[in-house]
Amino acid sequence: HLRVLVTGGAGFIGSHLVDRLMEEGHDVILLDSLFTGTKTNFKKWLGHPNFEWVRHDVTEPYYAEVDRIYHLACPASPVHYKYNAIKTLKTNFLGTMNMLGLAKRTGARFLLASTSEVYGDPEVHPQVEEYFGNVNCIGVRSCYDEGKRAAETMAFDYHRQHGVDIRVVRIFNTYGPRMVENDGRVVSNFVGQAIKGEPLTIYGDGLQTRSFCYCGDLIEGIVRMMESSHTGPFNLGNPGEFTMVELAEHVRRLMNKDVEIKYLPATPDDPMKRQPNIDKAMKYLDWEPKVSLEEGLKYMIEDFRTRIEARN
Amino acid sequence: HLRVLVTGGAGFIGSHLVDRLMEEGHDVILLDSLFTGTKTNFKKWLGHPNFEWVRHDVTEPYYAEVDRIYHLACPASPVHYKYNAIKTLKTNFLGTMNMLGLAKRTGARFLLASTSEVYGDPEVHPQVEEYFGNVNCIGVRSCYDEGKRAAETMAFDYHRQHGVDIRVVRIFNTYGPRMVENDGRVVSNFVGQAIKGEPLTIYGDGLQTRSFCYCGDLIEGIVRMMESSHTGPFNLGNPGEFTMVELAEHVRRLMNKDVEIKYLPATPDDPMKRQPNIDKAMKYLDWEPKVSLEEGLKYMIEDFRTRIEARN
Ligand SMILES: NC(=O)c1ccc[n+]([C@@H]2O[C@H](COP(=O)([O-])OP(=O)(O)OC[C@H]3O[C@@H](n4cnc5c(N)ncnc54)[C@H](O)[C@@H]3O)[C@@H](O)[C@H]2O)c1
Ligand SMILES: NC(=O)c1ccc[n+]([C@@H]2O[C@H](COP(=O)([O-])OP(=O)(O)OC[C@H]3O[C@@H](n4cnc5c(N)ncnc54)[C@H](O)[C@@H]3O)[C@@H](O)[C@H]2O)c1
Ligand SMILES: O=c1ccn([C@@H]2O[C@H](COP(=O)(O)OP(=O)(O)O)[C@@H](O)[C@H]2O)c(=O)[nH]1
Ligand SMILES: O=c1ccn([C@@H]2O[C@H](COP(=O)(O)OP(=O)(O)O)[C@@H](O)[C@H]2O)c(=O)[nH]1
Ligand SMILES: O=c1ccn([C@@H]2O[C@H](COP(=O)(O)OP(=O)(O)O)[C@@H](O)[C@H]2O)c(=O)[nH]1
Ligand SMILES: O=c1ccn([C@@H]2O[C@H](COP(=O)(O)OP(=O)(O)O)[C@@H](O)[C@H]2O)c(=O)[nH]1
């Protein structure tokens, strides 16, 4: 029974994590500005004696007495994080600074939700944690990529300098129920488009690759990491690698054989390949993803259908 | 006649820049926390009607009405920036944020003194501005390297988002009079050691390379950049490339043929090669370094001798 703070707890990944921690019987504080998160994602816990909801922006200091800090607050989809790039950078830097200050003061263990984007457009494939990355530091994605890199730097500096007990995970593309429908991410776009019978939009030639991890698998990895004795950074993701064309074919097969595919221009600084090497997580956390893309997509399609139908 | 703010103006490069701007007749505000800078470096201007000295830490907001901001405040030598890594990171991030906020409010033009360290341990040689770099984001140098990368990100985001008029220069190793004697940088170490008759300390095998630019040349490049119409980033440095063994030989030849060379262990994450490609600065600023290593070393040796003798 721990006092656990989850920043970004109203978001896609954060809300699944809150469910898991509540089900385990912890005292949970969900801190969120509701920039991209929603109350719907946690309404089932409102009124529960172990649950507390705090509307707060992590770029401002926050004081509470806690044992664990899962620091997830940050827009994750390119559409959202480019919307106000300066704010994204501040959220990454000031938010992480404040949460590390809180961890230092309370002695809480701190976990940073970092990202595969710290590898940028990788020249090492699949990506191992030792790889330094290939990141444009002055481009339109830099607020996110460099923001997360600087957040990792700060976590390790608080660890070295003040002995703060840190955990760093580099999360690869994750999907599942509760993704925001119009967040512009590829899986939410394709599933939403297929439901509405609109063409699936592929940016560029569609030969760029990603590895998609089901959110349930990811949460298991994050919690194991927090309760392990390793600082990381450890990659968390599903090593299965697909081109966007293959993903579109999967979605067509599962949902709507007749939906068209439309090719749109590529977006700037779009990484060409991405696949995690998860040897470290396998070895030290005894973790690996269990849910196949096909199975995970079914859960997600069900959730999107329910939400879209409820709205109509 | 402009109102010019120089952050870090009490330091090595900043104080030479202040001299130049004062000689040109501008209204100069020198802002510095005196973390590594000293009053000696600007005492000749105290009392001058165009000169103002402000003791201030750039991690805190600062308000004034200015036309130009040369943002140099940041410890530059590894010994100093590792001393309090968290503070270095805050200086880079919060300091740059505050100065960009000031630029946004006043409409001042803002120049960021970035660094060749944004290229890390480069795999492209010589380094061109398009190169994304090879930087460890969780190592002991990251507070500086990642701090500067995030500062560049922020400058470009203020430019794109608020139209702030920015200039970014990536400065390569610079040397000359007024370097702090015990700052641990290689040129100051060797010159100081040779004067005292102590062995020249080489870290590692001494085959790593650097390119050394004389401070007078650099100041000319920085001022040209500020008054140009280009945002950059542009590299500023001297393309002459030397191994540390060659540098030691130069110093021995110029100062003291008998002084010994002592090999010490390499420092972590020490870049193996560094040499600027300065095609952009040559083309767009019509700038290139004029002072040879031999000539520049002579000026520096003279300055170090005077200071060491004055003390004894
Ligand atoms: N989903 C992925 O594929 C993925 C991949 C890599 C890393 N991550 C990381 O995981 C974390 C969660 O991602 P997600 O997919 O759940 O995204 P999300 O956008 O659904 O959730 C982010 C949450 O943070 C909140 N937030 C944003 N800025 C805030 C601020 N300044 N103060 C307080 N709250 C703020 C949002 O309101 C939202 O609830 C992020 O840190 C993200 O970078 C996600
Ligand atoms: N010297 C080089 O070879 C070199 C190379 C690349 C980049 N640079 C950059 O040039 C700039 C100046 O470098 P330098 O060699 O003159 O270093 P320096 O250490 O001599 O000067 C830095 C100055 O900034 C001041 N300062 C530090 N933190 C501050 C804070 N929080 N608030 C206010 N003032 C603060 C220091 O007191 C000092 O006067 C730095 O930004 C550095 O990163 C220098
Ligand atoms: O319980 C706390 C303790 C600190 N902080 C913030 O965390 C940041 C970093 O704290 P730290 O103590 O490391 O730094 P300092 O206050 O010395 O700058 C500060 O800006 C604080 O406002 C916070 O939000 N909650
Ligand atoms: O409707 C879409 C949305 C995205 N993408 C591509 O899918 C990949 C994954 O994009 P996403 O935004 O989901 O995540 P990230 O780029 O952050 O990995 C990228 O190559 C995008 O260009 C696409 O082809 N169609
Ligand atoms: O003249 C100014 C204007 C702003 N700032 C600081 O610069 C930062 C960024 O300013 P901006 O207006 O961009 O951001 P905001 O205040 O909206 O966060 C803020 O923290 C301000 O405290 C400053 O030091 N001097
Ligand atoms: O007494 C010294 C100080 C530094 N170096 C080496 O000289 C190079 C330049 O170091 P400096 O600290 O001057 O600058 P930076 O590493 O930031 O380029 C690095 O390879 C150092 O390991 C050395 O051999 N002896």
PDB file of C-alpha atoms in Angstrom, chain A residues 84-86 89-90 93-94 97 132-140 142-143 146 149-150 152-154 156-158 160-162 170 233 269, chain B residues 84-86 89-90 93-94 97 132-140 142-143 146 149-150 152-154 156-158 160-162 170 233 269:
ATOM      1  CA  ASN A  84       2.476  24.840 -28.687  1.00  0.00           C
ATOM      2  CA  ALA A  85       6.083  23.762 -29.012  1.00  0.00           C
ATOM      3  CA  ILE A  86       7.384  26.123 -26.330  1.00  0.00           C
ATOM      4  CA  LEU A  89       9.493  22.046 -24.031  1.00  0.00           C
ATOM      5  CA  LYS A  90       8.559  23.681 -20.717  1.00  0.00           C
ATOM      6  CA  PHE A  93      11.902  20.488 -18.634  1.00  0.00           C
ATOM      7  CA  LEU A  94      10.106  22.349 -15.856  1.00  0.00           C
ATOM      8  CA  MET A  97      12.464  19.463 -12.663  1.00  0.00           C
ATOM      9  CA  PHE A 132      23.141   7.977 -28.663  1.00  0.00           C
ATOM     10  CA  GLY A 133      20.490   8.732 -31.293  1.00  0.00           C
ATOM     11  CA  ASN A 134      20.189  10.872 -34.392  1.00  0.00           C
ATOM     12  CA  VAL A 135      18.049  13.825 -33.356  1.00  0.00           C
ATOM     13  CA  ASN A 136      17.608  17.181 -35.056  1.00  0.00           C
ATOM     14  CA  CYS A 137      17.813  19.673 -32.187  1.00  0.00           C
ATOM     15  CA  ILE A 138      16.348  22.638 -34.126  1.00  0.00           C
ATOM     16  CA  GLY A 139      13.452  21.046 -36.011  1.00  0.00           C
ATOM     17  CA  VAL A 140       9.701  20.994 -35.497  1.00  0.00           C
ATOM     18  CA  SER A 142      12.680  18.944 -31.257  1.00  0.00           C
ATOM     19  CA  CYS A 143      10.422  20.335 -28.527  1.00  0.00           C
ATOM     20  CA  GLU A 146      15.090  17.279 -27.107  1.00  0.00           C
ATOM     21  CA  ARG A 149      16.448  14.005 -23.790  1.00  0.00           C
ATOM     22  CA  ALA A 150      16.960  16.939 -21.426  1.00  0.00           C
ATOM     23  CA  GLU A 152      16.569  12.178 -19.009  1.00  0.00           C
ATOM     24  CA  THR A 153      19.693  14.263 -18.421  1.00  0.00           C
ATOM     25  CA  MET A 154      18.046  15.923 -15.443  1.00  0.00           C
ATOM     26  CA  PHE A 156      20.399  11.217 -14.134  1.00  0.00           C
ATOM     27  CA  ASP A 157      21.862  14.425 -12.721  1.00  0.00           C
ATOM     28  CA  TYR A 158      19.455  14.354  -9.743  1.00  0.00           C
ATOM     29  CA  ARG A 160      24.154  11.361  -9.356  1.00  0.00           C
ATOM     30  CA  GLN A 161      24.054  14.620  -7.445  1.00  0.00           C
ATOM     31  CA  HIS A 162      21.293  14.091  -4.846  1.00  0.00           C
ATOM     32  CA  ARG A 170      12.001   4.647 -23.210  1.00  0.00           C
ATOM     33  CA  PRO A 233      17.151   3.507 -19.276  1.00  0.00           C
ATOM     34  CA  ASP A 269      11.827  14.789 -39.695  1.00  0.00           C
TER      35      ASP A 269
ATOM     36  CA  ASN B  84      26.933  21.473 -10.155  1.00  0.00           C
ATOM     37  CA  ALA B  85      25.430  19.687 -13.132  1.00  0.00           C
ATOM     38  CA  ILE B  86      21.829  20.486 -12.206  1.00  0.00           C
ATOM     39  CA  LEU B  89      21.253  22.468 -16.900  1.00  0.00           C
ATOM     40  CA  LYS B  90      19.051  25.129 -15.273  1.00  0.00           C
ATOM     41  CA  PHE B  93      17.359  26.035 -19.996  1.00  0.00           C
ATOM     42  CA  LEU B  94      15.901  28.632 -17.626  1.00  0.00           C
ATOM     43  CA  MET B  97      14.030  30.860 -21.592  1.00  0.00           C
ATOM     44  CA  PHE B 132      22.671  15.970 -35.902  1.00  0.00           C
ATOM     45  CA  GLY B 133      25.487  14.978 -33.547  1.00  0.00           C
ATOM     46  CA  ASN B 134      26.408  12.003 -31.409  1.00  0.00           C
ATOM     47  CA  VAL B 135      25.617  13.046 -27.852  1.00  0.00           C
ATOM     48  CA  ASN B 136      25.172  10.900 -24.766  1.00  0.00           C
ATOM     49  CA  CYS B 137      22.088  12.355 -23.090  1.00  0.00           C
ATOM     50  CA  ILE B 138      22.614  10.655 -19.705  1.00  0.00           C
ATOM     51  CA  GLY B 139      26.344  11.093 -19.126  1.00  0.00           C
ATOM     52  CA  VAL B 140      28.419  13.451 -17.010  1.00  0.00           C
ATOM     53  CA  SER B 142      25.120  15.958 -20.730  1.00  0.00           C
ATOM     54  CA  CYS B 143      24.206  18.881 -18.485  1.00  0.00           C
ATOM     55  CA  GLU B 146      22.014  18.555 -23.814  1.00  0.00           C
ATOM     56  CA  ARG B 149      20.901  21.510 -27.493  1.00  0.00           C
ATOM     57  CA  ALA B 150      17.677  22.266 -25.611  1.00  0.00           C
ATOM     58  CA  GLU B 152      18.937  25.842 -29.394  1.00  0.00           C
ATOM     59  CA  THR B 153      15.572  24.088 -29.600  1.00  0.00           C
ATOM     60  CA  MET B 154      13.995  26.826 -27.506  1.00  0.00           C
ATOM     61  CA  PHE B 156      14.161  28.091 -32.789  1.00  0.00           C
ATOM     62  CA  ASP B 157      10.776  27.508 -31.172  1.00  0.00           C
ATOM     63  CA  TYR B 158      10.564  31.166 -30.038  1.00  0.00           C
ATOM     64  CA  ARG B 160       8.940  29.950 -35.246  1.00  0.00           C
ATOM     65  CA  GLN B 161       6.206  30.567 -32.698  1.00  0.00           C
ATOM     66  CA  HIS B 162       6.662  34.229 -31.707  1.00  0.00           C
ATOM     67  CA  ARG B 170      28.133  27.062 -32.422  1.00  0.00           C
ATOM     68  CA  PRO B 233      23.172  27.925 -36.685  1.00  0.00           C
ATOM     69  CA  ASP B 269      32.730  10.808 -22.956  1.00  0.00           C
TER      70      ASP B 269
END
